């Protein structure tokens, strides 16, 4: 039996300078699972269209995923940055299945021989983002701004490393300090859970907003896998059905 029933990762943004490709491969090697769900924005098509360079490390990640798909179930859910996958929804490439969303259904061990059925609705999250669904040009402009913040991160943290200080995220500090950003995240979480409820699930697992989270809202569990740009985080479901957030 493998240590994990399922692992959910999102927002690798392969094709960008800040994608933590090598760290992701190391994570996958150390966390064997029966099911790997790639919950959107694995490849950053937007960045590549803007002239971002593809690295050999990014190719290694795709090779790793393809190799895994020969042994385990791999689900790749479309995100907004890898929206080019839309035409492949419902099809397979090797052992990888491309989908718009997915349901994780399993039994969670409570105590002794007691088990509870659990269902989590998994989707990227862009479908409930008004900037993506109605104002795509603003979302793409925001992506450029995020790239700039990440560039500042690299410069700032080179200085901090020289001073032997820990890494600090400029973009996350900006998000935390802006009230509208906090309101946006809260609305996103509530709306995501409403979608899960409509699907008959006990909770939801999203990506998209690069904010790893595990919280209960109105009696339902909201989970976000975060990203592999800054947080290097994932959702783990172990052999007993316990869910936790991995964060390096």
PDB file of C-alpha atoms in Angstrom:
ATOM      1  CA  UNK A   1       0.000   0.000   0.000  1.00  0.00           C
ATOM      2  CA  UNK A   2       1.342   3.431  -0.939  1.00  0.00           C
ATOM      3  CA  UNK A   3       1.500   6.114   1.780  1.00  0.00           C
ATOM      4  CA  UNK A   4      -1.037   8.340   0.005  1.00  0.00           C
ATOM      5  CA  UNK A   5      -4.402   7.685  -1.598  1.00  0.00           C
ATOM      6  CA  UNK A   6      -4.233  10.963  -3.488  1.00  0.00           C
ATOM      7  CA  UNK A   7      -2.107  14.067  -3.924  1.00  0.00           C
ATOM      8  CA  UNK A   8      -3.410  17.302  -5.416  1.00  0.00           C
ATOM      9  CA  UNK A   9      -1.009  19.901  -6.798  1.00  0.00           C
ATOM     10  CA  UNK A  10      -1.654  23.003  -8.848  1.00  0.00           C
ATOM     11  CA  UNK A  11      -0.059  26.119 -10.293  1.00  0.00           C
ATOM     12  CA  UNK A  12       3.383  24.829 -11.198  1.00  0.00           C
ATOM     13  CA  UNK A  13       3.544  27.470 -13.957  1.00  0.00           C
ATOM     14  CA  UNK A  14       6.127  25.560 -15.956  1.00  0.00           C
ATOM     15  CA  UNK A  15       7.600  27.920 -18.522  1.00  0.00           C
ATOM     16  CA  UNK A  16       8.292  30.716 -16.039  1.00  0.00           C
ATOM     17  CA  UNK A  17      11.525  31.594 -14.240  1.00  0.00           C
ATOM     18  CA  UNK A  18       9.950  31.199 -10.811  1.00  0.00           C
ATOM     19  CA  UNK A  19       8.506  27.698 -11.270  1.00  0.00           C
ATOM     20  CA  UNK A  20      10.083  25.378  -8.700  1.00  0.00           C
ATOM     21  CA  UNK A  21      10.474  22.454 -11.096  1.00  0.00           C
ATOM     22  CA  UNK A  22      13.351  20.668  -9.372  1.00  0.00           C
ATOM     23  CA  UNK A  23      11.719  21.007  -5.958  1.00  0.00           C
ATOM     24  CA  UNK A  24       8.501  19.556  -7.374  1.00  0.00           C
ATOM     25  CA  UNK A  25      10.303  16.506  -8.767  1.00  0.00           C
ATOM     26  CA  UNK A  26      11.943  15.963  -5.382  1.00  0.00           C
ATOM     27  CA  UNK A  27       8.513  16.207  -3.704  1.00  0.00           C
ATOM     28  CA  UNK A  28       6.955  13.661  -6.070  1.00  0.00           C
ATOM     29  CA  UNK A  29       9.852  11.251  -5.575  1.00  0.00           C
ATOM     30  CA  UNK A  30       9.410  11.379  -1.794  1.00  0.00           C
ATOM     31  CA  UNK A  31       5.591  11.138  -1.767  1.00  0.00           C
ATOM     32  CA  UNK A  32       4.357   8.003  -3.607  1.00  0.00           C
ATOM     33  CA  UNK A  33       0.617   8.026  -4.273  1.00  0.00           C
ATOM     34  CA  UNK A  34      -2.134   6.030  -5.994  1.00  0.00           C
ATOM     35  CA  UNK A  35      -3.656   9.133  -7.587  1.00  0.00           C
ATOM     36  CA  UNK A  36      -2.002  12.366  -8.717  1.00  0.00           C
ATOM     37  CA  UNK A  37      -4.299  15.275  -9.572  1.00  0.00           C
ATOM     38  CA  UNK A  38      -2.747  18.189 -11.469  1.00  0.00           C
ATOM     39  CA  UNK A  39      -5.267  20.894 -10.675  1.00  0.00           C
ATOM     40  CA  UNK A  40      -4.577  23.466 -13.362  1.00  0.00           C
ATOM     41  CA  UNK A  41      -1.939  25.978 -14.445  1.00  0.00           C
ATOM     42  CA  UNK A  42       0.698  23.277 -14.683  1.00  0.00           C
ATOM     43  CA  UNK A  43       2.070  24.875 -17.853  1.00  0.00           C
ATOM     44  CA  UNK A  44       1.911  28.670 -18.111  1.00  0.00           C
ATOM     45  CA  UNK A  45       0.769  29.252 -21.687  1.00  0.00           C
ATOM     46  CA  UNK A  46       0.200  32.949 -21.005  1.00  0.00           C
ATOM     47  CA  UNK A  47       3.834  33.459 -19.965  1.00  0.00           C
ATOM     48  CA  UNK A  48       5.143  31.442 -22.923  1.00  0.00           C
ATOM     49  CA  UNK A  49       3.073  33.595 -25.286  1.00  0.00           C
ATOM     50  CA  UNK A  50       4.723  36.663 -23.727  1.00  0.00           C
ATOM     51  CA  UNK A  51       8.154  35.251 -24.574  1.00  0.00           C
ATOM     52  CA  UNK A  52       9.044  33.351 -21.394  1.00  0.00           C
ATOM     53  CA  UNK A  53      11.689  30.664 -21.913  1.00  0.00           C
ATOM     54  CA  UNK A  54      11.075  26.944 -21.457  1.00  0.00           C
ATOM     55  CA  UNK A  55      13.801  25.226 -19.415  1.00  0.00           C
ATOM     56  CA  UNK A  56      15.091  21.663 -19.449  1.00  0.00           C
ATOM     57  CA  UNK A  57      13.902  21.330 -15.826  1.00  0.00           C
ATOM     58  CA  UNK A  58      10.352  21.931 -17.052  1.00  0.00           C
ATOM     59  CA  UNK A  59      10.718  19.145 -19.598  1.00  0.00           C
ATOM     60  CA  UNK A  60      11.926  16.853 -16.799  1.00  0.00           C
ATOM     61  CA  UNK A  61       8.713  17.552 -14.840  1.00  0.00           C
ATOM     62  CA  UNK A  62       6.538  16.552 -17.814  1.00  0.00           C
ATOM     63  CA  UNK A  63       8.684  13.463 -18.328  1.00  0.00           C
ATOM     64  CA  UNK A  64       8.278  12.572 -14.660  1.00  0.00           C
ATOM     65  CA  UNK A  65       4.495  12.960 -14.832  1.00  0.00           C
ATOM     66  CA  UNK A  66       4.271  10.881 -18.014  1.00  0.00           C
ATOM     67  CA  UNK A  67       6.411   8.139 -16.456  1.00  0.00           C
ATOM     68  CA  UNK A  68       4.213   8.117 -13.335  1.00  0.00           C
ATOM     69  CA  UNK A  69       1.081   7.828 -15.452  1.00  0.00           C
ATOM     70  CA  UNK A  70       2.256   4.365 -16.547  1.00  0.00           C
ATOM     71  CA  UNK A  71       2.027   3.213 -12.923  1.00  0.00           C
ATOM     72  CA  UNK A  72      -0.690   5.295 -11.253  1.00  0.00           C
ATOM     73  CA  UNK A  73      -3.800   7.279 -12.147  1.00  0.00           C
ATOM     74  CA  UNK A  74      -3.008  10.847 -13.235  1.00  0.00           C
ATOM     75  CA  UNK A  75      -5.744  13.449 -13.716  1.00  0.00           C
ATOM     76  CA  UNK A  76      -4.847  16.788 -15.348  1.00  0.00           C
ATOM     77  CA  UNK A  77      -7.499  19.452 -14.813  1.00  0.00           C
ATOM     78  CA  UNK A  78      -7.492  22.476 -17.088  1.00  0.00           C
ATOM     79  CA  UNK A  79      -6.603  25.849 -15.579  1.00  0.00           C
ATOM     80  CA  UNK A  80      -6.725  29.314 -17.118  1.00  0.00           C
ATOM     81  CA  UNK A  81      -2.981  29.487 -17.870  1.00  0.00           C
ATOM     82  CA  UNK A  82      -3.093  26.048 -19.544  1.00  0.00           C
ATOM     83  CA  UNK A  83      -6.435  26.693 -21.237  1.00  0.00           C
ATOM     84  CA  UNK A  84      -4.968  25.226 -24.446  1.00  0.00           C
ATOM     85  CA  UNK A  85      -5.913  21.838 -22.902  1.00  0.00           C
ATOM     86  CA  UNK A  86      -9.596  22.624 -23.468  1.00  0.00           C
ATOM     87  CA  UNK A  87      -9.703  20.722 -26.753  1.00  0.00           C
ATOM     88  CA  UNK A  88      -8.303  17.620 -25.038  1.00  0.00           C
ATOM     89  CA  UNK A  89     -10.894  17.473 -22.234  1.00  0.00           C
ATOM     90  CA  UNK A  90     -12.247  13.939 -21.960  1.00  0.00           C
ATOM     91  CA  UNK A  91      -9.318  12.362 -23.772  1.00  0.00           C
ATOM     92  CA  UNK A  92      -6.128  10.587 -22.678  1.00  0.00           C
ATOM     93  CA  UNK A  93      -2.471  11.105 -23.488  1.00  0.00           C
ATOM     94  CA  UNK A  94      -0.550   8.057 -22.395  1.00  0.00           C
ATOM     95  CA  UNK A  95      -1.933   7.404 -18.928  1.00  0.00           C
ATOM     96  CA  UNK A  96      -2.943  11.021 -18.295  1.00  0.00           C
ATOM     97  CA  UNK A  97      -6.655  11.882 -18.354  1.00  0.00           C
ATOM     98  CA  UNK A  98      -7.607  15.499 -19.139  1.00  0.00           C
ATOM     99  CA  UNK A  99     -10.655  16.838 -17.337  1.00  0.00           C
ATOM    100  CA  UNK A 100     -12.526  20.004 -16.453  1.00  0.00           C
ATOM    101  CA  UNK A 101     -13.086  18.851 -12.873  1.00  0.00           C
ATOM    102  CA  UNK A 102     -13.049  15.715 -10.732  1.00  0.00           C
ATOM    103  CA  UNK A 103     -14.589  14.143  -7.631  1.00  0.00           C
ATOM    104  CA  UNK A 104     -12.457  12.427  -5.014  1.00  0.00           C
ATOM    105  CA  UNK A 105     -14.611   9.882  -3.190  1.00  0.00           C
ATOM    106  CA  UNK A 106     -13.177   7.672  -0.477  1.00  0.00           C
ATOM    107  CA  UNK A 107     -13.685   6.330   3.048  1.00  0.00           C
ATOM    108  CA  UNK A 108     -12.042   8.204   5.921  1.00  0.00           C
ATOM    109  CA  UNK A 109     -11.039   6.202   8.999  1.00  0.00           C
ATOM    110  CA  UNK A 110     -12.531   7.831  12.121  1.00  0.00           C
ATOM    111  CA  UNK A 111     -11.835   5.415  14.980  1.00  0.00           C
ATOM    112  CA  UNK A 112     -11.550   1.675  15.495  1.00  0.00           C
ATOM    113  CA  UNK A 113     -13.458   0.148  12.560  1.00  0.00           C
ATOM    114  CA  UNK A 114     -15.566   3.233  11.837  1.00  0.00           C
ATOM    115  CA  UNK A 115     -15.271   4.833   8.414  1.00  0.00           C
ATOM    116  CA  UNK A 116     -17.036   7.833   6.920  1.00  0.00           C
ATOM    117  CA  UNK A 117     -17.595   8.376   3.210  1.00  0.00           C
ATOM    118  CA  UNK A 118     -16.049  11.617   1.962  1.00  0.00           C
ATOM    119  CA  UNK A 119     -16.454  13.452  -1.327  1.00  0.00           C
ATOM    120  CA  UNK A 120     -14.403  16.448  -2.443  1.00  0.00           C
ATOM    121  CA  UNK A 121     -15.065  18.434  -5.600  1.00  0.00           C
ATOM    122  CA  UNK A 122     -11.801  19.307  -7.338  1.00  0.00           C
ATOM    123  CA  UNK A 123     -11.557  22.117  -9.888  1.00  0.00           C
ATOM    124  CA  UNK A 124      -8.963  24.782 -10.635  1.00  0.00           C
ATOM    125  CA  UNK A 125     -10.994  27.804  -9.547  1.00  0.00           C
ATOM    126  CA  UNK A 126     -10.862  30.122 -12.563  1.00  0.00           C
ATOM    127  CA  UNK A 127     -14.515  29.352 -13.353  1.00  0.00           C
ATOM    128  CA  UNK A 128     -15.600  31.436 -10.347  1.00  0.00           C
ATOM    129  CA  UNK A 129     -13.135  34.262 -10.981  1.00  0.00           C
ATOM    130  CA  UNK A 130     -15.001  37.159 -12.608  1.00  0.00           C
ATOM    131  CA  UNK A 131     -11.750  38.583 -13.969  1.00  0.00           C
ATOM    132  CA  UNK A 132     -11.128  35.320 -15.827  1.00  0.00           C
ATOM    133  CA  UNK A 133     -14.682  34.680 -17.005  1.00  0.00           C
ATOM    134  CA  UNK A 134     -15.619  38.248 -18.019  1.00  0.00           C
ATOM    135  CA  UNK A 135     -12.472  40.376 -18.091  1.00  0.00           C
ATOM    136  CA  UNK A 136      -9.722  38.129 -19.416  1.00  0.00           C
ATOM    137  CA  UNK A 137      -7.622  41.091 -20.557  1.00  0.00           C
ATOM    138  CA  UNK A 138      -7.537  42.398 -16.959  1.00  0.00           C
ATOM    139  CA  UNK A 139      -6.536  38.967 -15.680  1.00  0.00           C
ATOM    140  CA  UNK A 140      -3.673  38.822 -18.197  1.00  0.00           C
ATOM    141  CA  UNK A 141      -2.616  42.335 -17.189  1.00  0.00           C
ATOM    142  CA  UNK A 142      -2.674  41.174 -13.562  1.00  0.00           C
ATOM    143  CA  UNK A 143      -0.468  38.211 -14.527  1.00  0.00           C
ATOM    144  CA  UNK A 144       2.113  40.654 -15.877  1.00  0.00           C
ATOM    145  CA  UNK A 145       1.961  42.553 -12.583  1.00  0.00           C
ATOM    146  CA  UNK A 146       2.456  39.308 -10.679  1.00  0.00           C
ATOM    147  CA  UNK A 147       5.484  38.512 -12.846  1.00  0.00           C
ATOM    148  CA  UNK A 148       6.912  41.903 -11.918  1.00  0.00           C
ATOM    149  CA  UNK A 149       6.320  41.203  -8.214  1.00  0.00           C
ATOM    150  CA  UNK A 150       8.130  37.872  -8.584  1.00  0.00           C
ATOM    151  CA  UNK A 151      11.034  39.648 -10.303  1.00  0.00           C
ATOM    152  CA  UNK A 152      11.220  42.011  -7.320  1.00  0.00           C
ATOM    153  CA  UNK A 153      11.117  38.948  -5.064  1.00  0.00           C
ATOM    154  CA  UNK A 154      14.196  37.516  -6.766  1.00  0.00           C
ATOM    155  CA  UNK A 155      16.180  40.752  -6.404  1.00  0.00           C
ATOM    156  CA  UNK A 156      15.032  41.387  -2.832  1.00  0.00           C
ATOM    157  CA  UNK A 157      15.688  37.837  -1.679  1.00  0.00           C
ATOM    158  CA  UNK A 158      19.155  37.715  -3.210  1.00  0.00           C
ATOM    159  CA  UNK A 159      19.921  40.606  -0.879  1.00  0.00           C
ATOM    160  CA  UNK A 160      18.261  38.805   2.050  1.00  0.00           C
ATOM    161  CA  UNK A 161      20.223  35.631   1.290  1.00  0.00           C
ATOM    162  CA  UNK A 162      23.446  37.678   1.280  1.00  0.00           C
ATOM    163  CA  UNK A 163      22.419  39.031   4.685  1.00  0.00           C
ATOM    164  CA  UNK A 164      21.630  35.420   5.762  1.00  0.00           C
ATOM    165  CA  UNK A 165      17.967  36.294   6.263  1.00  0.00           C
ATOM    166  CA  UNK A 166      15.014  33.973   5.428  1.00  0.00           C
ATOM    167  CA  UNK A 167      12.977  34.238   2.235  1.00  0.00           C
ATOM    168  CA  UNK A 168      10.116  36.776   2.212  1.00  0.00           C
ATOM    169  CA  UNK A 169       7.437  37.084  -0.452  1.00  0.00           C
ATOM    170  CA  UNK A 170       6.707  40.615  -1.641  1.00  0.00           C
ATOM    171  CA  UNK A 171       3.606  39.538  -3.569  1.00  0.00           C
ATOM    172  CA  UNK A 172       2.124  37.745  -0.541  1.00  0.00           C
ATOM    173  CA  UNK A 173       2.769  40.781   1.654  1.00  0.00           C
ATOM    174  CA  UNK A 174       0.910  42.932  -0.872  1.00  0.00           C
ATOM    175  CA  UNK A 175      -2.045  40.508  -0.886  1.00  0.00           C
ATOM    176  CA  UNK A 176      -2.163  40.416   2.915  1.00  0.00           C
ATOM    177  CA  UNK A 177      -2.130  44.202   3.218  1.00  0.00           C
ATOM    178  CA  UNK A 178      -4.884  44.994   0.694  1.00  0.00           C
ATOM    179  CA  UNK A 179      -8.427  44.677   2.045  1.00  0.00           C
ATOM    180  CA  UNK A 180      -9.967  44.089  -1.388  1.00  0.00           C
ATOM    181  CA  UNK A 181      -7.594  41.159  -1.922  1.00  0.00           C
ATOM    182  CA  UNK A 182      -8.709  39.630   1.391  1.00  0.00           C
ATOM    183  CA  UNK A 183     -12.365  40.120   0.426  1.00  0.00           C
ATOM    184  CA  UNK A 184     -11.724  38.538  -2.966  1.00  0.00           C
ATOM    185  CA  UNK A 185     -10.175  35.445  -1.376  1.00  0.00           C
ATOM    186  CA  UNK A 186     -13.053  35.119   1.111  1.00  0.00           C
ATOM    187  CA  UNK A 187     -15.647  35.397  -1.674  1.00  0.00           C
ATOM    188  CA  UNK A 188     -13.690  32.871  -3.729  1.00  0.00           C
ATOM    189  CA  UNK A 189     -13.699  30.341  -0.882  1.00  0.00           C
ATOM    190  CA  UNK A 190     -17.438  30.691  -0.182  1.00  0.00           C
ATOM    191  CA  UNK A 191     -18.350  30.445  -3.873  1.00  0.00           C
ATOM    192  CA  UNK A 192     -16.126  27.383  -4.347  1.00  0.00           C
ATOM    193  CA  UNK A 193     -17.920  25.601  -1.509  1.00  0.00           C
ATOM    194  CA  UNK A 194     -21.307  26.434  -3.034  1.00  0.00           C
ATOM    195  CA  UNK A 195     -20.166  24.701  -6.224  1.00  0.00           C
ATOM    196  CA  UNK A 196     -19.079  21.656  -4.201  1.00  0.00           C
ATOM    197  CA  UNK A 197     -22.454  21.540  -2.463  1.00  0.00           C
ATOM    198  CA  UNK A 198     -24.237  21.576  -5.818  1.00  0.00           C
ATOM    199  CA  UNK A 199     -22.090  18.603  -6.823  1.00  0.00           C
ATOM    200  CA  UNK A 200     -23.149  16.735  -3.680  1.00  0.00           C
ATOM    201  CA  UNK A 201     -19.714  16.890  -2.044  1.00  0.00           C
ATOM    202  CA  UNK A 202     -18.561  17.504   1.526  1.00  0.00           C
ATOM    203  CA  UNK A 203     -15.848  19.950   0.537  1.00  0.00           C
ATOM    204  CA  UNK A 204     -13.818  21.476  -2.247  1.00  0.00           C
ATOM    205  CA  UNK A 205     -10.192  21.457  -3.390  1.00  0.00           C
ATOM    206  CA  UNK A 206      -9.059  24.381  -5.543  1.00  0.00           C
ATOM    207  CA  UNK A 207      -5.913  26.067  -6.780  1.00  0.00           C
ATOM    208  CA  UNK A 208      -5.757  29.275  -8.822  1.00  0.00           C
ATOM    209  CA  UNK A 209      -5.213  31.898  -6.090  1.00  0.00           C
ATOM    210  CA  UNK A 210      -1.796  30.613  -4.884  1.00  0.00           C
ATOM    211  CA  UNK A 211      -2.986  30.557  -1.279  1.00  0.00           C
ATOM    212  CA  UNK A 212      -2.658  27.180   0.499  1.00  0.00           C
ATOM    213  CA  UNK A 213      -5.548  26.808   2.923  1.00  0.00           C
ATOM    214  CA  UNK A 214      -7.512  24.320   4.994  1.00  0.00           C
ATOM    215  CA  UNK A 215     -10.528  25.724   6.812  1.00  0.00           C
ATOM    216  CA  UNK A 216     -14.144  25.025   7.669  1.00  0.00           C
ATOM    217  CA  UNK A 217     -16.725  27.473   6.307  1.00  0.00           C
ATOM    218  CA  UNK A 218     -20.392  26.997   7.222  1.00  0.00           C
ATOM    219  CA  UNK A 219     -19.715  23.378   8.152  1.00  0.00           C
ATOM    220  CA  UNK A 220     -17.972  22.543   4.851  1.00  0.00           C
ATOM    221  CA  UNK A 221     -14.248  22.028   4.288  1.00  0.00           C
ATOM    222  CA  UNK A 222     -12.400  24.329   1.910  1.00  0.00           C
ATOM    223  CA  UNK A 223      -8.929  23.293   0.746  1.00  0.00           C
ATOM    224  CA  UNK A 224      -6.505  25.031  -1.580  1.00  0.00           C
ATOM    225  CA  UNK A 225      -3.329  23.374  -2.842  1.00  0.00           C
ATOM    226  CA  UNK A 226      -1.477  26.687  -3.193  1.00  0.00           C
ATOM    227  CA  UNK A 227       1.304  26.737  -5.804  1.00  0.00           C
ATOM    228  CA  UNK A 228       4.840  25.749  -6.829  1.00  0.00           C
ATOM    229  CA  UNK A 229       6.015  29.295  -7.504  1.00  0.00           C
ATOM    230  CA  UNK A 230       6.338  30.603  -3.952  1.00  0.00           C
ATOM    231  CA  UNK A 231       4.647  28.265  -1.453  1.00  0.00           C
ATOM    232  CA  UNK A 232       5.691  24.838  -2.806  1.00  0.00           C
ATOM    233  CA  UNK A 233       2.542  23.302  -1.339  1.00  0.00           C
ATOM    234  CA  UNK A 234       0.130  20.430  -2.009  1.00  0.00           C
ATOM    235  CA  UNK A 235      -2.872  18.548  -0.613  1.00  0.00           C
ATOM    236  CA  UNK A 236      -2.108  15.081   0.765  1.00  0.00           C
ATOM    237  CA  UNK A 237      -4.680  12.366   1.493  1.00  0.00           C
ATOM    238  CA  UNK A 238      -3.061   9.490   3.391  1.00  0.00           C
ATOM    239  CA  UNK A 239      -3.985   5.798   3.494  1.00  0.00           C
ATOM    240  CA  UNK A 240      -6.394   6.451   6.390  1.00  0.00           C
ATOM    241  CA  UNK A 241      -8.187   9.212   4.508  1.00  0.00           C
ATOM    242  CA  UNK A 242      -6.702  12.051   6.565  1.00  0.00           C
ATOM    243  CA  UNK A 243      -6.141  15.264   4.622  1.00  0.00           C
ATOM    244  CA  UNK A 244      -3.255  17.630   5.268  1.00  0.00           C
ATOM    245  CA  UNK A 245      -1.437  20.467   3.551  1.00  0.00           C
ATOM    246  CA  UNK A 246       2.178  19.914   2.585  1.00  0.00           C
ATOM    247  CA  UNK A 247       4.287  23.043   2.539  1.00  0.00           C
ATOM    248  CA  UNK A 248       8.040  22.949   2.137  1.00  0.00           C
TER     249      UNK A 248
END
